[in-house]
PDB file of C-alpha atoms and ligand atoms in Angstrom:
ATOM      1  CA  MET A   1     147.634  89.041 -13.682  1.00  0.00           C
ATOM      2  CA  SER A   2     145.873  92.129 -15.050  1.00  0.00           C
ATOM      3  CA  ALA A   3     147.638  94.897 -16.808  1.00  0.00           C
ATOM      4  CA  GLN A   4     145.861  97.025 -14.537  1.00  0.00           C
ATOM      5  CA  TRP A   5     147.487  95.556 -11.633  1.00  0.00           C
ATOM      6  CA  ALA A   6     151.001  95.521 -13.310  1.00  0.00           C
ATOM      7  CA  GLN A   7     150.670  99.241 -14.312  1.00  0.00           C
ATOM      8  CA  ALA A   8     149.260 100.133 -10.705  1.00  0.00           C
ATOM      9  CA  TRP A   9     152.571  98.634  -9.236  1.00  0.00           C
ATOM     10  CA  LEU A  10     154.884 100.413 -11.834  1.00  0.00           C
ATOM     11  CA  ARG A  11     153.253 103.755 -11.194  1.00  0.00           C
ATOM     12  CA  ALA A  12     153.406 103.285  -7.429  1.00  0.00           C
ATOM     13  CA  SER A  13     157.132 102.212  -7.631  1.00  0.00           C
ATOM     14  CA  ALA A  14     157.713 105.305  -9.844  1.00  0.00           C
ATOM     15  CA  ALA A  15     156.187 107.584  -7.402  1.00  0.00           C
ATOM     16  CA  VAL A  16     157.872 106.263  -4.432  1.00  0.00           C
ATOM     17  CA  VAL A  17     161.192 106.137  -6.171  1.00  0.00           C
ATOM     18  CA  HIS A  18     160.792 109.660  -7.095  1.00  0.00           C
ATOM     19  CA  ASP A  19     159.724 110.712  -3.394  1.00  0.00           C
ATOM     20  CA  ARG A  20     162.927 108.854  -2.029  1.00  0.00           C
ATOM     21  CA  SER A  21     165.218 109.459  -4.882  1.00  0.00           C
ATOM     22  CA  THR A  22     167.331 111.919  -2.580  1.00  0.00           C
ATOM     23  CA  TRP A  23     167.639 109.056   0.102  1.00  0.00           C
ATOM     24  CA  LEU A  24     168.856 106.599  -2.411  1.00  0.00           C
ATOM     25  CA  THR A  25     171.326 108.843  -3.957  1.00  0.00           C
ATOM     26  CA  GLU A  26     172.595 109.483  -0.490  1.00  0.00           C
ATOM     27  CA  LEU A  27     173.021 105.961   0.235  1.00  0.00           C
ATOM     28  CA  ASP A  28     174.717 105.730  -2.996  1.00  0.00           C
ATOM     29  CA  ALA A  29     176.841 108.748  -2.178  1.00  0.00           C
ATOM     30  CA  ALA A  30     178.295 107.006   0.952  1.00  0.00           C
ATOM     31  CA  ILE A  31     179.493 103.631  -0.847  1.00  0.00           C
ATOM     32  CA  GLY A  32     179.123 104.183  -4.518  1.00  0.00           C
ATOM     33  CA  ASP A  33     179.061 107.050  -6.906  1.00  0.00           C
ATOM     34  CA  GLY A  34     175.767 108.964  -5.736  1.00  0.00           C
ATOM     35  CA  ASP A  35     173.495 108.421  -8.622  1.00  0.00           C
ATOM     36  CA  HIS A  36     171.192 105.469  -7.822  1.00  0.00           C
ATOM     37  CA  GLY A  37     168.316 107.828  -7.129  1.00  0.00           C
ATOM     38  CA  ILE A  38     168.812 109.743 -10.076  1.00  0.00           C
ATOM     39  CA  ASN A  39     169.340 106.649 -12.306  1.00  0.00           C
ATOM     40  CA  LEU A  40     166.131 104.876 -10.820  1.00  0.00           C
ATOM     41  CA  ASP A  41     163.968 108.110 -10.902  1.00  0.00           C
ATOM     42  CA  ARG A  42     164.851 108.712 -14.574  1.00  0.00           C
ATOM     43  CA  GLY A  43     164.090 104.943 -15.443  1.00  0.00           C
ATOM     44  CA  PHE A  44     160.597 104.964 -13.662  1.00  0.00           C
ATOM     45  CA  GLY A  45     159.780 108.089 -15.280  1.00  0.00           C
ATOM     46  CA  LEU A  46     160.360 106.660 -18.679  1.00  0.00           C
ATOM     47  CA  VAL A  47     158.548 103.600 -17.751  1.00  0.00           C
ATOM     48  CA  VAL A  48     155.337 105.804 -16.797  1.00  0.00           C
ATOM     49  CA  ALA A  49     155.755 107.690 -19.997  1.00  0.00           C
ATOM     50  CA  ARG A  50     155.615 104.521 -21.920  1.00  0.00           C
ATOM     51  CA  LEU A  51     152.587 103.243 -20.025  1.00  0.00           C
ATOM     52  CA  ASP A  52     150.961 106.617 -20.904  1.00  0.00           C
ATOM     53  CA  ALA A  53     151.801 106.220 -24.411  1.00  0.00           C
ATOM     54  CA  GLN A  54     151.006 102.398 -25.044  1.00  0.00           C
ATOM     55  CA  GLU A  55     147.253 101.535 -24.343  1.00  0.00           C
ATOM     56  CA  ALA A  56     148.691  99.451 -21.261  1.00  0.00           C
ATOM     57  CA  GLN A  57     145.142  98.460 -19.843  1.00  0.00           C
ATOM     58  CA  LEU A  58     144.593  96.473 -23.059  1.00  0.00           C
ATOM     59  CA  LEU A  59     147.933  94.572 -22.702  1.00  0.00           C
ATOM     60  CA  PRO A  60     148.485  91.449 -20.524  1.00  0.00           C
ATOM     61  CA  ALA A  61     150.537  92.135 -17.338  1.00  0.00           C
ATOM     62  CA  GLY A  62     153.609  90.062 -18.577  1.00  0.00           C
ATOM     63  CA  VAL A  63     153.844  92.226 -21.683  1.00  0.00           C
ATOM     64  CA  VAL A  64     153.491  95.321 -19.613  1.00  0.00           C
ATOM     65  CA  LEU A  65     156.399  94.363 -17.291  1.00  0.00           C
ATOM     66  CA  ALA A  66     158.395  93.104 -20.300  1.00  0.00           C
ATOM     67  CA  GLU A  67     158.120  96.389 -21.909  1.00  0.00           C
ATOM     68  CA  ALA A  68     159.363  98.294 -18.814  1.00  0.00           C
ATOM     69  CA  GLY A  69     162.333  96.041 -18.553  1.00  0.00           C
ATOM     70  CA  ARG A  70     163.054  96.958 -22.153  1.00  0.00           C
ATOM     71  CA  VAL A  71     162.678 100.743 -21.339  1.00  0.00           C
ATOM     72  CA  MET A  72     164.965 100.586 -18.228  1.00  0.00           C
ATOM     73  CA  LEU A  73     167.774  98.286 -20.100  1.00  0.00           C
ATOM     74  CA  GLY A  74     167.546 100.744 -22.915  1.00  0.00           C
ATOM     75  CA  SER A  75     167.647 104.090 -21.096  1.00  0.00           C
ATOM     76  CA  VAL A  76     169.131 103.735 -17.756  1.00  0.00           C
ATOM     77  CA  GLY A  77     172.956 104.036 -16.857  1.00  0.00           C
ATOM     78  CA  GLY A  78     174.427 102.099 -13.969  1.00  0.00           C
ATOM     79  CA  ALA A  79     174.304  98.720 -12.883  1.00  0.00           C
ATOM     80  CA  SER A  80     170.805  99.253 -11.486  1.00  0.00           C
ATOM     81  CA  GLY A  81     169.310  99.849 -14.880  1.00  0.00           C
ATOM     82  CA  ALA A  82     170.664  96.583 -16.425  1.00  0.00           C
ATOM     83  CA  LEU A  83     169.791  94.461 -13.382  1.00  0.00           C
ATOM     84  CA  TYR A  84     166.228  95.951 -12.952  1.00  0.00           C
ATOM     85  CA  GLY A  85     165.724  96.160 -16.662  1.00  0.00           C
ATOM     86  CA  ARG A  86     166.667  92.415 -16.969  1.00  0.00           C
ATOM     87  CA  ALA A  87     164.517  91.362 -13.803  1.00  0.00           C
ATOM     88  CA  LEU A  88     161.551  93.106 -15.016  1.00  0.00           C
ATOM     89  CA  ALA A  89     161.799  91.461 -18.498  1.00  0.00           C
ATOM     90  CA  ARG A  90     162.365  87.992 -17.147  1.00  0.00           C
ATOM     91  CA  ALA A  91     159.433  88.462 -14.525  1.00  0.00           C
ATOM     92  CA  GLY A  92     157.348  89.594 -17.386  1.00  0.00           C
ATOM     93  CA  ALA A  93     157.808  86.789 -19.690  1.00  0.00           C
ATOM     94  CA  ALA A  94     157.369  84.443 -16.584  1.00  0.00           C
ATOM     95  CA  ILE A  95     153.699  85.403 -16.236  1.00  0.00           C
ATOM     96  CA  PRO A  96     151.197  83.528 -18.458  1.00  0.00           C
ATOM     97  CA  GLU A  97     148.754  85.567 -20.151  1.00  0.00           C
ATOM     98  CA  PRO A  98     145.275  85.695 -18.098  1.00  0.00           C
ATOM     99  CA  GLU A  99     142.656  83.233 -18.912  1.00  0.00           C
ATOM    100  CA  ALA A 100     140.030  85.482 -17.306  1.00  0.00           C
ATOM    101  CA  GLY A 101     139.176  89.226 -17.725  1.00  0.00           C
ATOM    102  CA  ALA A 102     141.758  91.902 -17.424  1.00  0.00           C
ATOM    103  CA  GLY A 103     140.474  92.631 -13.842  1.00  0.00           C
ATOM    104  CA  GLU A 104     142.115  89.391 -12.716  1.00  0.00           C
ATOM    105  CA  VAL A 105     144.635  89.509  -9.909  1.00  0.00           C
ATOM    106  CA  PRO A 106     147.372  86.695 -10.341  1.00  0.00           C
ATOM    107  CA  PRO A 107     147.355  83.679  -7.675  1.00  0.00           C
ATOM    108  CA  LEU A 108     150.153  83.738  -5.433  1.00  0.00           C
ATOM    109  CA  GLU A 109     152.073  80.834  -7.275  1.00  0.00           C
ATOM    110  CA  VAL A 110     152.512  83.271 -10.291  1.00  0.00           C
ATOM    111  CA  ILE A 111     153.748  85.930  -8.409  1.00  0.00           C
ATOM    112  CA  VAL A 112     156.433  83.583  -6.911  1.00  0.00           C
ATOM    113  CA  ARG A 113     157.349  82.238 -10.548  1.00  0.00           C
ATOM    114  CA  ALA A 114     157.701  85.715 -11.712  1.00  0.00           C
ATOM    115  CA  PHE A 115     159.631  86.759  -8.394  1.00  0.00           C
ATOM    116  CA  GLU A 116     161.717  83.700  -8.809  1.00  0.00           C
ATOM    117  CA  ALA A 117     162.578  84.932 -12.507  1.00  0.00           C
ATOM    118  CA  ALA A 118     163.492  88.281 -11.534  1.00  0.00           C
ATOM    119  CA  VAL A 119     166.026  87.041  -8.720  1.00  0.00           C
ATOM    120  CA  GLU A 120     167.458  84.543 -10.999  1.00  0.00           C
ATOM    121  CA  ALA A 121     167.942  87.162 -13.507  1.00  0.00           C
ATOM    122  CA  ILE A 122     169.978  89.436 -11.202  1.00  0.00           C
ATOM    123  CA  ALA A 123     171.876  86.783  -9.621  1.00  0.00           C
ATOM    124  CA  ALA A 124     173.119  85.643 -13.061  1.00  0.00           C
ATOM    125  CA  LEU A 125     173.761  88.921 -14.815  1.00  0.00           C
ATOM    126  CA  GLY A 126     175.381  90.404 -11.686  1.00  0.00           C
ATOM    127  CA  ARG A 127     176.989  87.039 -10.734  1.00  0.00           C
ATOM    128  CA  SER A 128     175.938  87.874  -7.267  1.00  0.00           C
ATOM    129  CA  GLY A 129     174.013  85.952  -4.209  1.00  0.00           C
ATOM    130  CA  PRO A 130     172.860  86.724  -0.645  1.00  0.00           C
ATOM    131  CA  GLY A 131     175.283  88.275   1.443  1.00  0.00           C
ATOM    132  CA  ASP A 132     177.186  90.180  -1.423  1.00  0.00           C
ATOM    133  CA  LYS A 133     175.547  93.362  -0.108  1.00  0.00           C
ATOM    134  CA  THR A 134     173.205  93.931  -3.129  1.00  0.00           C
ATOM    135  CA  MET A 135     169.649  94.406  -4.188  1.00  0.00           C
ATOM    136  CA  LEU A 136     169.458  90.620  -3.769  1.00  0.00           C
ATOM    137  CA  ASP A 137     169.759  90.869   0.084  1.00  0.00           C
ATOM    138  CA  ALA A 138     166.313  92.536   0.258  1.00  0.00           C
ATOM    139  CA  LEU A 139     164.908  90.411  -2.736  1.00  0.00           C
ATOM    140  CA  VAL A 140     165.978  86.804  -1.742  1.00  0.00           C
ATOM    141  CA  PRO A 141     164.389  87.069   1.742  1.00  0.00           C
ATOM    142  CA  ALA A 142     161.236  88.639   0.032  1.00  0.00           C
ATOM    143  CA  LEU A 143     161.126  85.676  -2.331  1.00  0.00           C
ATOM    144  CA  GLY A 144     161.669  83.334   0.751  1.00  0.00           C
ATOM    145  CA  ALA A 145     158.620  84.836   2.409  1.00  0.00           C
ATOM    146  CA  LEU A 146     156.537  84.340  -0.696  1.00  0.00           C
ATOM    147  CA  ARG A 147     157.449  80.873  -1.127  1.00  0.00           C
ATOM    148  CA  ALA A 148     156.801  80.281   2.706  1.00  0.00           C
ATOM    149  CA  SER A 149     153.279  81.770   2.190  1.00  0.00           C
ATOM    150  CA  ALA A 150     152.620  79.882  -1.088  1.00  0.00           C
ATOM    151  CA  GLY A 151     153.306  76.790   1.046  1.00  0.00           C
ATOM    152  CA  THR A 152     150.751  77.620   3.709  1.00  0.00           C
ATOM    153  CA  GLY A 153     148.068  78.642   1.634  1.00  0.00           C
ATOM    154  CA  THR A 154     148.544  82.485   2.887  1.00  0.00           C
ATOM    155  CA  ASN A 155     146.240  85.111   1.075  1.00  0.00           C
ATOM    156  CA  LEU A 156     147.832  87.271  -1.495  1.00  0.00           C
ATOM    157  CA  GLY A 157     147.546  90.577   0.646  1.00  0.00           C
ATOM    158  CA  GLU A 158     149.165  88.951   3.557  1.00  0.00           C
ATOM    159  CA  ALA A 159     151.937  87.230   1.510  1.00  0.00           C
ATOM    160  CA  LEU A 160     152.968  90.362  -0.046  1.00  0.00           C
ATOM    161  CA  ALA A 161     152.975  92.242   3.413  1.00  0.00           C
ATOM    162  CA  ARG A 162     155.306  89.383   4.830  1.00  0.00           C
ATOM    163  CA  ALA A 163     157.482  89.741   1.618  1.00  0.00           C
ATOM    164  CA  ALA A 164     157.768  93.424   2.221  1.00  0.00           C
ATOM    165  CA  GLN A 165     158.758  93.235   5.869  1.00  0.00           C
ATOM    166  CA  ALA A 166     161.227  90.333   4.785  1.00  0.00           C
ATOM    167  CA  ALA A 167     162.753  92.879   2.187  1.00  0.00           C
ATOM    168  CA  GLU A 168     162.934  95.765   4.810  1.00  0.00           C
ATOM    169  CA  ALA A 169     164.315  93.440   7.233  1.00  0.00           C
ATOM    170  CA  GLY A 170     167.097  92.242   4.605  1.00  0.00           C
ATOM    171  CA  LEU A 171     168.039  95.949   3.786  1.00  0.00           C
ATOM    172  CA  GLU A 172     168.652  96.513   7.231  1.00  0.00           C
ATOM    173  CA  ALA A 173     170.801  93.415   7.460  1.00  0.00           C
ATOM    174  CA  THR A 174     173.062  94.935   4.704  1.00  0.00           C
ATOM    175  CA  ARG A 175     174.366  97.544   7.045  1.00  0.00           C
ATOM    176  CA  PRO A 176     177.278  95.545   8.495  1.00  0.00           C
ATOM    177  CA  LEU A 177     177.974  93.868   5.387  1.00  0.00           C
ATOM    178  CA  VAL A 178     181.230  94.305   3.387  1.00  0.00           C
ATOM    179  CA  ALA A 179     180.322  94.523  -0.188  1.00  0.00           C
ATOM    180  CA  ARG A 180     181.298  91.851  -2.694  1.00  0.00           C
ATOM    181  CA  ARG A 181     179.820  93.161  -6.100  1.00  0.00           C
ATOM    182  CA  GLY A 182     179.366  96.446  -7.557  1.00  0.00           C
ATOM    183  CA  ARG A 183     180.996  99.847  -6.968  1.00  0.00           C
ATOM    184  CA  ALA A 184     180.785  99.384  -3.219  1.00  0.00           C
ATOM    185  CA  SER A 185     183.148  96.490  -3.467  1.00  0.00           C
ATOM    186  CA  TYR A 186     186.100  98.914  -4.338  1.00  0.00           C
ATOM    187  CA  LEU A 187     185.638 100.223  -0.735  1.00  0.00           C
ATOM    188  CA  GLY A 188     186.400  96.824   0.783  1.00  0.00           C
ATOM    189  CA  GLU A 189     186.108  96.988   4.730  1.00  0.00           C
ATOM    190  CA  ARG A 190     184.919 100.580   4.324  1.00  0.00           C
ATOM    191  CA  SER A 191     181.666  99.489   2.759  1.00  0.00           C
ATOM    192  CA  ALA A 192     180.627  98.195   6.097  1.00  0.00           C
ATOM    193  CA  GLY A 193     178.313 100.399   8.336  1.00  0.00           C
ATOM    194  CA  HIS A 194     176.024 101.661   5.445  1.00  0.00           C
ATOM    195  CA  LEU A 195     172.895 100.390   3.727  1.00  0.00           C
ATOM    196  CA  ASP A 196     173.093  99.096   0.177  1.00  0.00           C
ATOM    197  CA  PRO A 197     171.321 101.369  -2.063  1.00  0.00           C
ATOM    198  CA  GLY A 198     170.019  98.742  -4.320  1.00  0.00           C
ATOM    199  CA  ALA A 199     168.947  96.860  -1.297  1.00  0.00           C
ATOM    200  CA  ALA A 200     166.931 100.032  -0.397  1.00  0.00           C
ATOM    201  CA  SER A 201     165.234 100.660  -3.739  1.00  0.00           C
ATOM    202  CA  SER A 202     164.321  96.830  -3.817  1.00  0.00           C
ATOM    203  CA  ALA A 203     162.771  97.192  -0.352  1.00  0.00           C
ATOM    204  CA  LEU A 204     160.566 100.302  -1.769  1.00  0.00           C
ATOM    205  CA  LEU A 205     159.581  98.170  -4.760  1.00  0.00           C
ATOM    206  CA  VAL A 206     158.389  95.284  -2.838  1.00  0.00           C
ATOM    207  CA  ARG A 207     156.644  97.528  -0.316  1.00  0.00           C
ATOM    208  CA  ALA A 208     154.855  99.267  -3.496  1.00  0.00           C
ATOM    209  CA  LEU A 209     153.921  95.736  -4.614  1.00  0.00           C
ATOM    210  CA  ALA A 210     152.364  94.870  -1.184  1.00  0.00           C
ATOM    211  CA  GLU A 211     150.345  98.005  -1.305  1.00  0.00           C
ATOM    212  CA  THR A 212     149.231  97.848  -4.736  1.00  0.00           C
ATOM    213  CA  CYS A 213     148.136  94.292  -5.364  1.00  0.00           C
ATOM    214  CA  PRO A 214     145.590  94.094  -2.471  1.00  0.00           C
ATOM    215  CA  ALA A 215     143.928  96.974  -3.784  1.00  0.00           C
ATOM    216  CA  ALA A 216     143.727  95.487  -7.140  1.00  0.00           C
ATOM    217  CA  GLU A 217     142.244  92.428  -5.533  1.00  0.00           C
ATOM    218  CA  ARG A 218     139.498  94.527  -3.529  1.00  0.00           C
ATOM    219  CA  VAL A 219     138.738  96.248  -6.950  1.00  0.00           C
ATOM    220  CA  SER A 220     138.260  92.991  -8.718  1.00  0.00           C
ATOM    221  CA  ALA A 221     136.453  91.356  -5.945  1.00  0.00           C
ATOM    222  CA  GLY A 222     134.128  94.315  -5.370  1.00  0.00           C
TER     223      GLY A 222
HETATM  224  P1  ADP B 301     176.176 101.946 -10.130  1.00  0.00           P
HETATM  225  O1  ADP B 301     176.763 101.039  -9.234  1.00  0.00           O
HETATM  226  O2  ADP B 301     176.692 101.516 -11.650  1.00  0.00           O
HETATM  227  O3  ADP B 301     176.409 103.340  -9.928  1.00  0.00           O
HETATM  228  P2  ADP B 301     173.444 102.163  -9.125  1.00  0.00           P
HETATM  229  O4  ADP B 301     174.002 103.116  -8.251  1.00  0.00           O
HETATM  230  O5  ADP B 301     172.228 102.584  -9.925  1.00  0.00           O
HETATM  231  O6  ADP B 301     174.568 101.755 -10.406  1.00  0.00           O
HETATM  232  O7  ADP B 301     173.158 100.953  -8.507  1.00  0.00           O
HETATM  233  C1  ADP B 301     174.045 100.445  -7.514  1.00  0.00           C
HETATM  234  C2  ADP B 301     173.300  99.147  -6.734  1.00  0.00           C
HETATM  235  O8  ADP B 301     172.928  98.180  -7.789  1.00  0.00           O
HETATM  236  C3  ADP B 301     174.020  98.597  -5.615  1.00  0.00           C
HETATM  237  O9  ADP B 301     173.744  99.158  -4.297  1.00  0.00           O
HETATM  238  C4  ADP B 301     173.647  97.339  -5.592  1.00  0.00           C
HETATM  239  O10 ADP B 301     172.386  96.814  -5.005  1.00  0.00           O
HETATM  240  C5  ADP B 301     173.295  96.841  -7.018  1.00  0.00           C
HETATM  241  N1  ADP B 301     174.288  95.866  -7.715  1.00  0.00           N
HETATM  242  C6  ADP B 301     175.644  96.648  -8.402  1.00  0.00           C
HETATM  243  N2  ADP B 301     176.166  95.521  -8.836  1.00  0.00           N
HETATM  244  C7  ADP B 301     175.478  94.416  -8.726  1.00  0.00           C
HETATM  245  C8  ADP B 301     175.705  93.063  -8.797  1.00  0.00           C
HETATM  246  N3  ADP B 301     176.707  92.521  -9.363  1.00  0.00           N
HETATM  247  N4  ADP B 301     174.716  92.219  -8.579  1.00  0.00           N
HETATM  248  C9  ADP B 301     173.398  92.694  -7.949  1.00  0.00           C
HETATM  249  N5  ADP B 301     173.235  93.897  -7.650  1.00  0.00           N
HETATM  250  C10 ADP B 301     174.148  94.826  -7.762  1.00  0.00           C
HETATM  251 MG1   MG B 302     175.785 104.302  -8.496  1.00  0.00          MG
END
């Protein structure tokens, strides 16, 4: 996985989180404390500042992701900072150093392993699982789609597009759920009828991945 690719994804994520920050915060205002967009915008802003400061293009992708995770963990308040921070750190650690040149795009199997590491990290730290009305309700279906694609030899661009669709469907499916983890769980039944803000940000991040990775693939192929 090229650092160029990991950087492109982090930068695209920062941009979309910034653009949709008000939406994310409004979702959190309905069933939490109204800071989710603010938390993530701040975190990804610091991640981009770190990318600008380090010569990220010279670093392996796993190192870039792990460093992004440390920046999030160290700077972002709220449950999501700790959860996304740990997820990025674990995903980075799961990516082997590229054997070929820096333009290399990872095989789907490597993406699957990194995604698994991220999901496992969130589930372990959050003591959460699918159906709890959290970010995992977007991420676990996305992982399922990636695994299915890996099993059928689907190409990376198509696999990531399907994962993004699965995350978006997972987000929509959080609406009727009663939250069992995080601040929204304090509302009990009143948390039903709203999208989960963390599932919303996760769907944005997976969509950003789908939009960045095929582009990197075209660059390295061309
Ligand atoms: P906080 O709830 O501390 O204000 P944020 O508003 O930034 O943090 O993030 C809230 C989101 O974090 C929730 O919508 C949910 O998706 C996710 N979240 C909270 N607790 C957990 C948990 N235990 N496991 C998984 N995700 C969680
Ligand atoms: Mg909040």
